[in-house]
């Protein structure tokens, strides 16, 4: 049998798993059966989320967890459809969580509700609840999101209490705001940890909703390069560290892949720059972005599947003994 890089990663990760208190327990009756998802409410809260349990879930085998946060004015159902973490073609083994925001916006967006318990509290409480109810590998919990949801992924990473519970972070067309004066957020102050904070960002060069070079509007968005350099510095690269490569990938000049190697870790910060793509979730097949916002998606579909690249990054960054993160996954 030939083992792929992802199956090797899964084997290595299982040998180093950190099982949660929920291991060995039966799936709660209200939860979905393996291979399906359902809409739930966090006990003791008015906050809702969608839970997906993968086909290969085993109550005695700690599973990775993927949080996926929706964009501004969107919701958890659209994010499940867009992100495809609930698609067994891409994800046979990982639990997926799609939290719903309070009012259509996540912390970092100036329109988000900031009253406590806020979005960080919700994320922290939801993860604690899941670890008690399901068999989770607490060393393989990941955060991802699109647009405002991508920006909120950065907020999580910057929070010393909540961010330390996540192994890696990824954003698609992140909407990056200055959060210094936002109540409950403040400056980026991640906890210090040996494994660092692996960070991946995808962005379309023609994005007019969250422009790749930022804007100066009332709710100003920061340039993506500022965010990448922030995480390079947070990972021990030093201030304004240049990328070690900026290669054309996927056999097309449309896409470039920038990589930062920091603190002995290859590719701990990465960026995919998508030429001729706007505020769209990159995919070789159509999705809601292409159907609802054709002006932002001029090619109709894109030249690579974000799902595969995304999952490869998240799975490998927290797997001991596996390196080579700077090599793009192109199939």
Short mmCIF file of N, CA and C in Angstrom, two decimals, residues 172-326:
data_model
loop_
_atom_site.label_atom_id
_atom_site.label_comp_id
_atom_site.label_asym_id
_atom_site.label_seq_id
_atom_site.Cartn_x
_atom_site.Cartn_y
_atom_site.Cartn_z
N UNK A 172 -8.93 32.87 4.35
CA UNK A 172 -9.17 33.07 2.92
C UNK A 172 -9.70 34.49 2.73
N UNK A 173 -8.99 35.31 1.97
CA UNK A 173 -9.38 36.69 1.74
C UNK A 173 -9.70 37.39 3.06
N UNK A 174 -8.76 37.28 4.01
CA UNK A 174 -8.99 37.86 5.32
C UNK A 174 -9.24 39.36 5.28
N UNK A 175 -10.22 39.80 6.07
CA UNK A 175 -10.48 41.23 6.26
C UNK A 175 -9.74 41.63 7.53
N UNK A 176 -8.65 42.37 7.35
CA UNK A 176 -7.74 42.65 8.47
C UNK A 176 -7.91 44.08 8.94
N UNK A 177 -8.42 44.24 10.18
CA UNK A 177 -8.64 45.55 10.78
C UNK A 177 -7.62 45.80 11.89
N UNK A 178 -7.39 47.08 12.19
CA UNK A 178 -6.61 47.43 13.37
C UNK A 178 -7.51 47.23 14.59
N UNK A 179 -7.16 46.28 15.45
CA UNK A 179 -8.02 45.93 16.58
C UNK A 179 -7.58 46.56 17.90
N UNK A 180 -6.57 47.43 17.87
CA UNK A 180 -6.01 47.95 19.12
C UNK A 180 -7.06 48.58 20.03
N UNK A 181 -8.05 49.28 19.45
CA UNK A 181 -9.02 50.01 20.25
C UNK A 181 -10.38 49.32 20.32
N UNK A 182 -10.48 48.09 19.84
CA UNK A 182 -11.76 47.37 19.88
C UNK A 182 -11.90 46.68 21.23
N UNK A 183 -12.97 46.97 21.99
CA UNK A 183 -13.16 46.34 23.31
C UNK A 183 -13.13 44.82 23.21
N UNK A 184 -12.43 44.21 24.13
CA UNK A 184 -12.36 42.75 24.15
C UNK A 184 -11.35 42.16 23.21
N UNK A 185 -10.67 42.99 22.41
CA UNK A 185 -9.68 42.48 21.45
C UNK A 185 -8.31 43.06 21.78
N UNK A 186 -8.10 44.34 21.46
CA UNK A 186 -6.85 45.00 21.79
C UNK A 186 -5.69 44.57 20.91
N UNK A 187 -4.46 44.95 21.27
CA UNK A 187 -3.29 44.62 20.46
C UNK A 187 -3.04 43.11 20.40
N UNK A 188 -2.29 42.71 19.39
CA UNK A 188 -1.95 41.29 19.21
C UNK A 188 -0.88 40.88 20.22
N UNK A 189 -1.26 40.00 21.15
CA UNK A 189 -0.33 39.57 22.20
C UNK A 189 -0.47 38.06 22.41
N UNK A 190 -0.01 37.25 21.46
CA UNK A 190 -0.13 35.80 21.60
C UNK A 190 0.74 35.27 22.72
N UNK A 191 0.33 34.13 23.26
CA UNK A 191 1.15 33.47 24.27
C UNK A 191 2.43 32.96 23.62
N UNK A 192 3.51 32.96 24.37
CA UNK A 192 4.76 32.39 23.88
C UNK A 192 4.69 30.87 23.96
N UNK A 193 5.02 30.20 22.87
CA UNK A 193 5.05 28.74 22.90
C UNK A 193 6.08 28.24 21.90
N UNK A 194 6.68 27.11 22.23
CA UNK A 194 7.79 26.59 21.46
C UNK A 194 7.42 26.29 20.02
N UNK A 195 6.22 25.77 19.79
CA UNK A 195 5.80 25.38 18.44
C UNK A 195 5.38 26.55 17.58
N UNK A 196 5.32 27.76 18.14
CA UNK A 196 4.96 28.93 17.37
C UNK A 196 3.50 28.96 16.98
N UNK A 197 3.20 29.80 15.97
CA UNK A 197 1.83 29.99 15.50
C UNK A 197 1.80 29.88 13.98
N UNK A 198 1.74 28.66 13.43
CA UNK A 198 1.68 28.49 11.97
C UNK A 198 0.48 29.25 11.39
N UNK A 199 0.72 29.98 10.30
CA UNK A 199 -0.29 30.90 9.77
C UNK A 199 -0.28 30.85 8.25
N UNK A 200 -1.45 30.68 7.65
CA UNK A 200 -1.61 30.58 6.20
C UNK A 200 -2.67 31.58 5.74
N UNK A 201 -2.38 32.31 4.65
CA UNK A 201 -3.36 33.27 4.12
C UNK A 201 -3.44 33.14 2.60
N UNK A 202 -4.68 33.01 2.09
CA UNK A 202 -4.97 33.04 0.66
C UNK A 202 -5.60 34.39 0.34
N UNK A 203 -5.25 34.98 -0.81
CA UNK A 203 -5.88 36.26 -1.14
C UNK A 203 -5.88 36.51 -2.64
N UNK A 204 -7.02 36.99 -3.15
CA UNK A 204 -7.14 37.35 -4.56
C UNK A 204 -6.61 38.74 -4.81
N UNK A 205 -5.87 38.91 -5.90
CA UNK A 205 -5.28 40.22 -6.20
C UNK A 205 -6.30 41.25 -6.63
N UNK A 206 -7.49 40.80 -7.09
CA UNK A 206 -8.52 41.75 -7.55
C UNK A 206 -9.66 41.88 -6.54
N UNK A 207 -9.42 41.49 -5.29
CA UNK A 207 -10.41 41.59 -4.23
C UNK A 207 -10.71 43.06 -3.94
N UNK A 208 -11.97 43.47 -4.09
CA UNK A 208 -12.35 44.85 -3.77
C UNK A 208 -13.08 44.96 -2.43
N UNK A 209 -13.45 43.82 -1.83
CA UNK A 209 -14.10 43.81 -0.51
C UNK A 209 -13.06 43.91 0.60
N UNK A 210 -12.01 43.12 0.50
CA UNK A 210 -10.88 43.18 1.42
C UNK A 210 -9.61 43.28 0.57
N UNK A 211 -9.32 44.46 0.05
CA UNK A 211 -8.22 44.60 -0.91
C UNK A 211 -6.89 44.07 -0.37
N UNK A 212 -6.15 43.39 -1.22
CA UNK A 212 -4.91 42.76 -0.79
C UNK A 212 -3.89 43.80 -0.29
N UNK A 213 -3.98 45.03 -0.79
CA UNK A 213 -3.09 46.10 -0.34
C UNK A 213 -3.75 47.04 0.65
N UNK A 214 -4.92 46.65 1.19
CA UNK A 214 -5.62 47.46 2.17
C UNK A 214 -6.36 48.63 1.54
N UNK A 215 -7.00 49.43 2.38
CA UNK A 215 -7.68 50.64 1.90
C UNK A 215 -7.72 51.68 3.01
N UNK A 216 -8.18 52.88 2.67
CA UNK A 216 -8.21 54.00 3.62
C UNK A 216 -9.63 54.44 3.92
N UNK A 217 -10.60 53.53 3.75
CA UNK A 217 -12.00 53.88 4.01
C UNK A 217 -12.25 54.00 5.51
N UNK A 218 -13.49 54.36 5.89
CA UNK A 218 -13.82 54.57 7.31
C UNK A 218 -13.48 53.34 8.15
N UNK A 219 -13.84 52.16 7.64
CA UNK A 219 -13.46 50.91 8.30
C UNK A 219 -12.25 50.35 7.58
N UNK A 220 -11.12 51.01 7.76
CA UNK A 220 -9.92 50.71 6.98
C UNK A 220 -9.44 49.29 7.21
N UNK A 221 -9.03 48.65 6.12
CA UNK A 221 -8.47 47.30 6.19
C UNK A 221 -6.97 47.37 5.93
N UNK A 222 -6.23 46.55 6.65
CA UNK A 222 -4.78 46.56 6.57
C UNK A 222 -4.28 45.75 5.37
N UNK A 223 -3.12 46.10 4.82
CA UNK A 223 -2.52 45.29 3.76
C UNK A 223 -2.18 43.89 4.26
N UNK A 224 -2.36 42.91 3.39
CA UNK A 224 -2.08 41.53 3.78
C UNK A 224 -0.62 41.35 4.17
N UNK A 225 0.30 42.04 3.49
CA UNK A 225 1.72 41.87 3.80
C UNK A 225 2.01 42.27 5.25
N UNK A 226 1.27 43.25 5.79
CA UNK A 226 1.47 43.64 7.18
C UNK A 226 1.12 42.49 8.12
N UNK A 227 0.05 41.76 7.79
CA UNK A 227 -0.38 40.63 8.62
C UNK A 227 0.63 39.50 8.53
N UNK A 228 1.10 39.22 7.33
CA UNK A 228 2.08 38.15 7.16
C UNK A 228 3.38 38.47 7.89
N UNK A 229 3.82 39.71 7.82
CA UNK A 229 5.04 40.09 8.53
C UNK A 229 4.85 40.06 10.04
N UNK A 230 3.63 40.39 10.50
CA UNK A 230 3.33 40.30 11.93
C UNK A 230 3.50 38.86 12.42
N UNK A 231 2.96 37.89 11.65
CA UNK A 231 3.05 36.51 12.09
C UNK A 231 4.44 35.94 11.86
N UNK A 232 5.16 36.45 10.88
CA UNK A 232 6.57 36.06 10.75
C UNK A 232 7.34 36.49 11.99
N UNK A 233 7.08 37.72 12.44
CA UNK A 233 7.76 38.23 13.65
C UNK A 233 7.33 37.44 14.88
N UNK A 234 6.00 37.16 14.99
CA UNK A 234 5.51 36.40 16.15
C UNK A 234 6.08 34.99 16.20
N UNK A 235 6.51 34.48 15.05
CA UNK A 235 7.08 33.14 14.97
C UNK A 235 8.60 33.13 15.05
N UNK A 236 9.19 34.27 15.37
CA UNK A 236 10.62 34.31 15.60
C UNK A 236 11.46 34.62 14.38
N UNK A 237 10.84 35.15 13.32
CA UNK A 237 11.59 35.48 12.11
C UNK A 237 12.30 36.82 12.23
N UNK A 238 11.85 37.65 13.13
CA UNK A 238 12.39 39.00 13.20
C UNK A 238 11.47 39.97 12.47
N UNK A 239 11.64 41.24 12.73
CA UNK A 239 10.79 42.26 12.14
C UNK A 239 11.06 42.41 10.65
N UNK A 240 9.98 42.44 9.85
CA UNK A 240 10.06 42.64 8.40
C UNK A 240 10.97 41.62 7.71
N UNK A 241 10.92 40.42 8.18
CA UNK A 241 11.68 39.34 7.56
C UNK A 241 11.12 39.06 6.17
N UNK A 242 11.95 39.02 5.13
CA UNK A 242 11.44 38.70 3.80
C UNK A 242 11.12 37.22 3.66
N UNK A 243 10.23 36.90 2.73
CA UNK A 243 9.96 35.49 2.46
C UNK A 243 11.19 34.84 1.84
N UNK A 244 11.29 33.51 2.02
CA UNK A 244 12.44 32.80 1.49
C UNK A 244 12.20 32.34 0.05
N UNK A 245 10.96 32.35 -0.37
CA UNK A 245 10.66 32.02 -1.76
C UNK A 245 9.33 32.67 -2.12
N UNK A 246 9.13 32.96 -3.37
CA UNK A 246 7.86 33.50 -3.86
C UNK A 246 7.65 32.89 -5.24
N UNK A 247 7.35 31.61 -5.24
CA UNK A 247 7.33 30.82 -6.47
C UNK A 247 5.97 30.84 -7.15
N UNK A 248 5.99 30.69 -8.47
CA UNK A 248 4.79 30.36 -9.22
C UNK A 248 4.46 28.90 -8.95
N UNK A 249 3.18 28.60 -8.71
CA UNK A 249 2.78 27.23 -8.39
C UNK A 249 1.57 26.82 -9.23
N UNK A 250 1.21 25.55 -9.12
CA UNK A 250 0.07 24.98 -9.84
C UNK A 250 0.20 25.13 -11.35
N UNK A 251 1.46 25.17 -11.82
CA UNK A 251 1.74 25.21 -13.25
C UNK A 251 1.03 26.37 -13.95
N UNK A 252 0.92 27.49 -13.25
CA UNK A 252 0.32 28.68 -13.84
C UNK A 252 0.97 29.92 -13.23
N UNK A 253 1.21 30.95 -14.02
CA UNK A 253 1.76 32.20 -13.46
C UNK A 253 0.73 32.98 -12.65
N UNK A 254 -0.52 32.54 -12.65
CA UNK A 254 -1.57 33.26 -11.91
C UNK A 254 -1.33 33.23 -10.40
N UNK A 255 -0.78 32.12 -9.88
CA UNK A 255 -0.68 31.93 -8.44
C UNK A 255 0.78 31.96 -8.00
N UNK A 256 1.06 32.74 -6.96
CA UNK A 256 2.39 32.75 -6.36
C UNK A 256 2.28 32.32 -4.90
N UNK A 257 3.33 31.67 -4.43
CA UNK A 257 3.35 31.07 -3.10
C UNK A 257 4.56 31.61 -2.35
N UNK A 258 4.31 32.41 -1.32
CA UNK A 258 5.38 32.98 -0.50
C UNK A 258 5.49 32.19 0.79
N UNK A 259 6.73 31.98 1.25
CA UNK A 259 7.00 31.15 2.41
C UNK A 259 7.99 31.83 3.34
N UNK A 260 7.73 31.78 4.63
CA UNK A 260 8.67 32.23 5.65
C UNK A 260 9.09 31.02 6.48
N UNK A 261 10.39 30.84 6.67
CA UNK A 261 10.92 29.80 7.55
C UNK A 261 11.40 30.46 8.84
N UNK A 262 10.88 30.02 9.98
CA UNK A 262 11.15 30.73 11.23
C UNK A 262 11.49 29.76 12.35
N UNK A 263 12.50 30.10 13.11
CA UNK A 263 12.83 29.34 14.31
C UNK A 263 13.04 27.87 14.07
N UNK A 264 13.63 27.52 12.93
CA UNK A 264 13.87 26.12 12.62
C UNK A 264 12.68 25.39 12.05
N UNK A 265 11.58 26.11 11.77
CA UNK A 265 10.38 25.50 11.21
C UNK A 265 10.19 25.98 9.78
N UNK A 266 10.13 25.06 8.84
CA UNK A 266 9.98 25.41 7.43
C UNK A 266 8.52 25.75 7.12
N UNK A 267 8.32 26.88 6.46
CA UNK A 267 6.98 27.23 5.99
C UNK A 267 5.99 27.51 7.09
N UNK A 268 6.43 28.04 8.24
CA UNK A 268 5.52 28.27 9.35
C UNK A 268 4.52 29.39 9.02
N UNK A 269 4.91 30.31 8.13
CA UNK A 269 3.99 31.32 7.60
C UNK A 269 3.98 31.19 6.09
N UNK A 270 2.77 31.15 5.49
CA UNK A 270 2.66 30.98 4.05
C UNK A 270 1.54 31.85 3.49
N UNK A 271 1.68 32.17 2.21
CA UNK A 271 0.70 33.01 1.54
C UNK A 271 0.54 32.56 0.09
N UNK A 272 -0.72 32.39 -0.34
CA UNK A 272 -1.02 32.12 -1.75
C UNK A 272 -1.67 33.37 -2.34
N UNK A 273 -0.99 33.97 -3.31
CA UNK A 273 -1.46 35.19 -3.96
C UNK A 273 -2.13 34.80 -5.27
N UNK A 274 -3.45 34.98 -5.35
CA UNK A 274 -4.26 34.47 -6.45
C UNK A 274 -4.51 35.56 -7.50
N UNK A 275 -3.74 35.53 -8.58
CA UNK A 275 -3.96 36.48 -9.65
C UNK A 275 -5.31 36.28 -10.33
N UNK A 276 -5.95 37.41 -10.69
CA UNK A 276 -7.24 37.40 -11.38
C UNK A 276 -8.34 36.71 -10.58
N UNK A 277 -8.23 36.75 -9.26
CA UNK A 277 -9.32 36.27 -8.41
C UNK A 277 -9.65 37.36 -7.41
N UNK A 278 -10.96 37.52 -7.14
CA UNK A 278 -11.40 38.56 -6.21
C UNK A 278 -11.72 37.99 -4.84
N UNK A 279 -12.85 38.43 -4.27
CA UNK A 279 -13.24 38.01 -2.92
C UNK A 279 -13.95 36.67 -3.00
N UNK A 280 -13.23 35.66 -3.51
CA UNK A 280 -13.82 34.36 -3.82
C UNK A 280 -13.02 33.24 -3.18
N UNK A 281 -13.73 32.24 -2.71
CA UNK A 281 -13.12 31.04 -2.16
C UNK A 281 -12.57 30.23 -3.33
N UNK A 282 -11.24 30.08 -3.47
CA UNK A 282 -10.69 29.44 -4.66
C UNK A 282 -11.06 27.97 -4.77
N UNK A 283 -11.58 27.59 -5.92
CA UNK A 283 -12.02 26.23 -6.15
C UNK A 283 -12.05 25.95 -7.65
N UNK A 284 -11.75 24.71 -8.03
CA UNK A 284 -11.81 24.32 -9.44
C UNK A 284 -13.23 23.98 -9.88
N UNK A 285 -14.16 23.95 -8.91
CA UNK A 285 -15.57 23.76 -9.24
C UNK A 285 -16.34 24.94 -8.67
N UNK A 286 -17.52 25.18 -9.20
CA UNK A 286 -18.28 26.35 -8.78
C UNK A 286 -18.71 26.23 -7.32
N UNK A 287 -18.89 27.38 -6.66
CA UNK A 287 -19.43 27.41 -5.30
C UNK A 287 -20.28 28.66 -5.15
N UNK A 288 -20.76 28.92 -3.94
CA UNK A 288 -21.68 30.03 -3.73
C UNK A 288 -21.06 31.37 -4.07
N UNK A 289 -19.76 31.54 -3.82
CA UNK A 289 -19.10 32.79 -4.16
C UNK A 289 -19.19 33.08 -5.66
N UNK A 290 -18.91 32.07 -6.46
CA UNK A 290 -18.93 32.27 -7.92
C UNK A 290 -20.34 32.54 -8.43
N UNK A 291 -21.33 31.94 -7.77
CA UNK A 291 -22.71 32.12 -8.21
C UNK A 291 -23.30 33.45 -7.73
N UNK A 292 -22.95 33.85 -6.49
CA UNK A 292 -23.55 35.05 -5.90
C UNK A 292 -22.78 36.34 -6.21
N UNK A 293 -21.48 36.23 -6.49
CA UNK A 293 -20.65 37.41 -6.70
C UNK A 293 -19.79 37.25 -7.97
N UNK A 294 -20.43 37.09 -9.13
CA UNK A 294 -19.65 36.86 -10.35
C UNK A 294 -18.69 38.00 -10.68
N UNK A 295 -19.01 39.22 -10.22
CA UNK A 295 -18.12 40.35 -10.49
C UNK A 295 -16.79 40.19 -9.77
N UNK A 296 -16.80 39.47 -8.63
CA UNK A 296 -15.58 39.24 -7.87
C UNK A 296 -14.84 37.98 -8.34
N UNK A 297 -15.49 37.22 -9.17
CA UNK A 297 -14.95 35.92 -9.59
C UNK A 297 -14.88 35.87 -11.11
N UNK A 298 -14.02 36.68 -11.72
CA UNK A 298 -14.04 36.85 -13.19
C UNK A 298 -13.74 35.58 -13.97
N UNK A 299 -13.05 34.61 -13.37
CA UNK A 299 -12.71 33.39 -14.10
C UNK A 299 -13.81 32.33 -14.02
N UNK A 300 -14.84 32.58 -13.19
CA UNK A 300 -15.93 31.63 -13.06
C UNK A 300 -15.62 30.48 -12.12
N UNK A 301 -14.38 30.04 -12.09
CA UNK A 301 -13.86 29.09 -11.12
C UNK A 301 -12.36 29.36 -11.08
N UNK A 302 -11.62 28.60 -10.24
CA UNK A 302 -10.20 28.94 -10.14
C UNK A 302 -9.31 27.75 -10.46
N UNK A 303 -8.00 27.96 -10.37
CA UNK A 303 -7.04 26.99 -10.89
C UNK A 303 -6.56 25.97 -9.85
N UNK A 304 -7.00 26.12 -8.59
CA UNK A 304 -6.64 25.11 -7.59
C UNK A 304 -7.74 25.00 -6.55
N UNK A 305 -7.72 23.86 -5.85
CA UNK A 305 -8.66 23.59 -4.79
C UNK A 305 -8.06 24.03 -3.46
N UNK A 306 -8.62 25.08 -2.89
CA UNK A 306 -8.14 25.55 -1.60
C UNK A 306 -8.27 24.47 -0.53
N UNK A 307 -9.32 23.63 -0.62
CA UNK A 307 -9.56 22.64 0.42
C UNK A 307 -8.33 21.77 0.65
N UNK A 308 -7.74 21.26 -0.44
CA UNK A 308 -6.62 20.33 -0.29
C UNK A 308 -5.38 21.04 0.25
N UNK A 309 -5.10 22.23 -0.25
CA UNK A 309 -3.93 22.98 0.23
C UNK A 309 -4.10 23.31 1.71
N UNK A 310 -5.29 23.75 2.05
CA UNK A 310 -5.63 24.16 3.40
C UNK A 310 -5.44 23.00 4.39
N UNK A 311 -6.05 21.85 4.08
CA UNK A 311 -5.98 20.71 4.98
C UNK A 311 -4.55 20.20 5.10
N UNK A 312 -3.80 20.20 4.01
CA UNK A 312 -2.43 19.74 4.07
C UNK A 312 -1.61 20.60 5.02
N UNK A 313 -1.76 21.93 4.91
CA UNK A 313 -1.04 22.84 5.80
C UNK A 313 -1.40 22.58 7.25
N UNK A 314 -2.71 22.55 7.55
CA UNK A 314 -3.15 22.41 8.92
C UNK A 314 -2.70 21.08 9.52
N UNK A 315 -2.77 20.01 8.75
CA UNK A 315 -2.41 18.71 9.27
C UNK A 315 -0.91 18.57 9.49
N UNK A 316 -0.10 19.12 8.61
CA UNK A 316 1.33 18.90 8.71
C UNK A 316 2.00 19.79 9.75
N UNK A 317 1.48 20.99 9.97
CA UNK A 317 2.18 21.90 10.87
C UNK A 317 2.23 21.41 12.30
N UNK A 318 1.29 20.56 12.72
CA UNK A 318 1.28 20.08 14.10
C UNK A 318 1.64 18.60 14.20
N UNK A 319 2.24 18.05 13.13
CA UNK A 319 2.63 16.65 13.15
C UNK A 319 4.13 16.55 13.38
N UNK A 320 4.57 16.05 14.55
CA UNK A 320 6.00 15.97 14.84
C UNK A 320 6.76 15.16 13.78
N UNK A 321 7.91 15.66 13.42
CA UNK A 321 8.77 14.91 12.52
C UNK A 321 8.51 15.13 11.06
N UNK A 322 7.45 15.88 10.70
CA UNK A 322 7.15 16.13 9.30
C UNK A 322 7.46 17.57 8.96
N UNK A 323 8.31 17.77 7.93
CA UNK A 323 8.66 19.13 7.51
C UNK A 323 8.30 19.30 6.05
N UNK A 324 8.97 20.24 5.39
CA UNK A 324 8.71 20.46 3.97
C UNK A 324 7.44 21.23 3.70
N UNK A 325 7.02 22.08 4.67
CA UNK A 325 5.78 22.84 4.49
C UNK A 325 5.87 23.83 3.35
N UNK A 326 7.09 24.17 2.95
CA UNK A 326 7.23 25.13 1.86
C UNK A 326 6.90 24.55 0.50
#
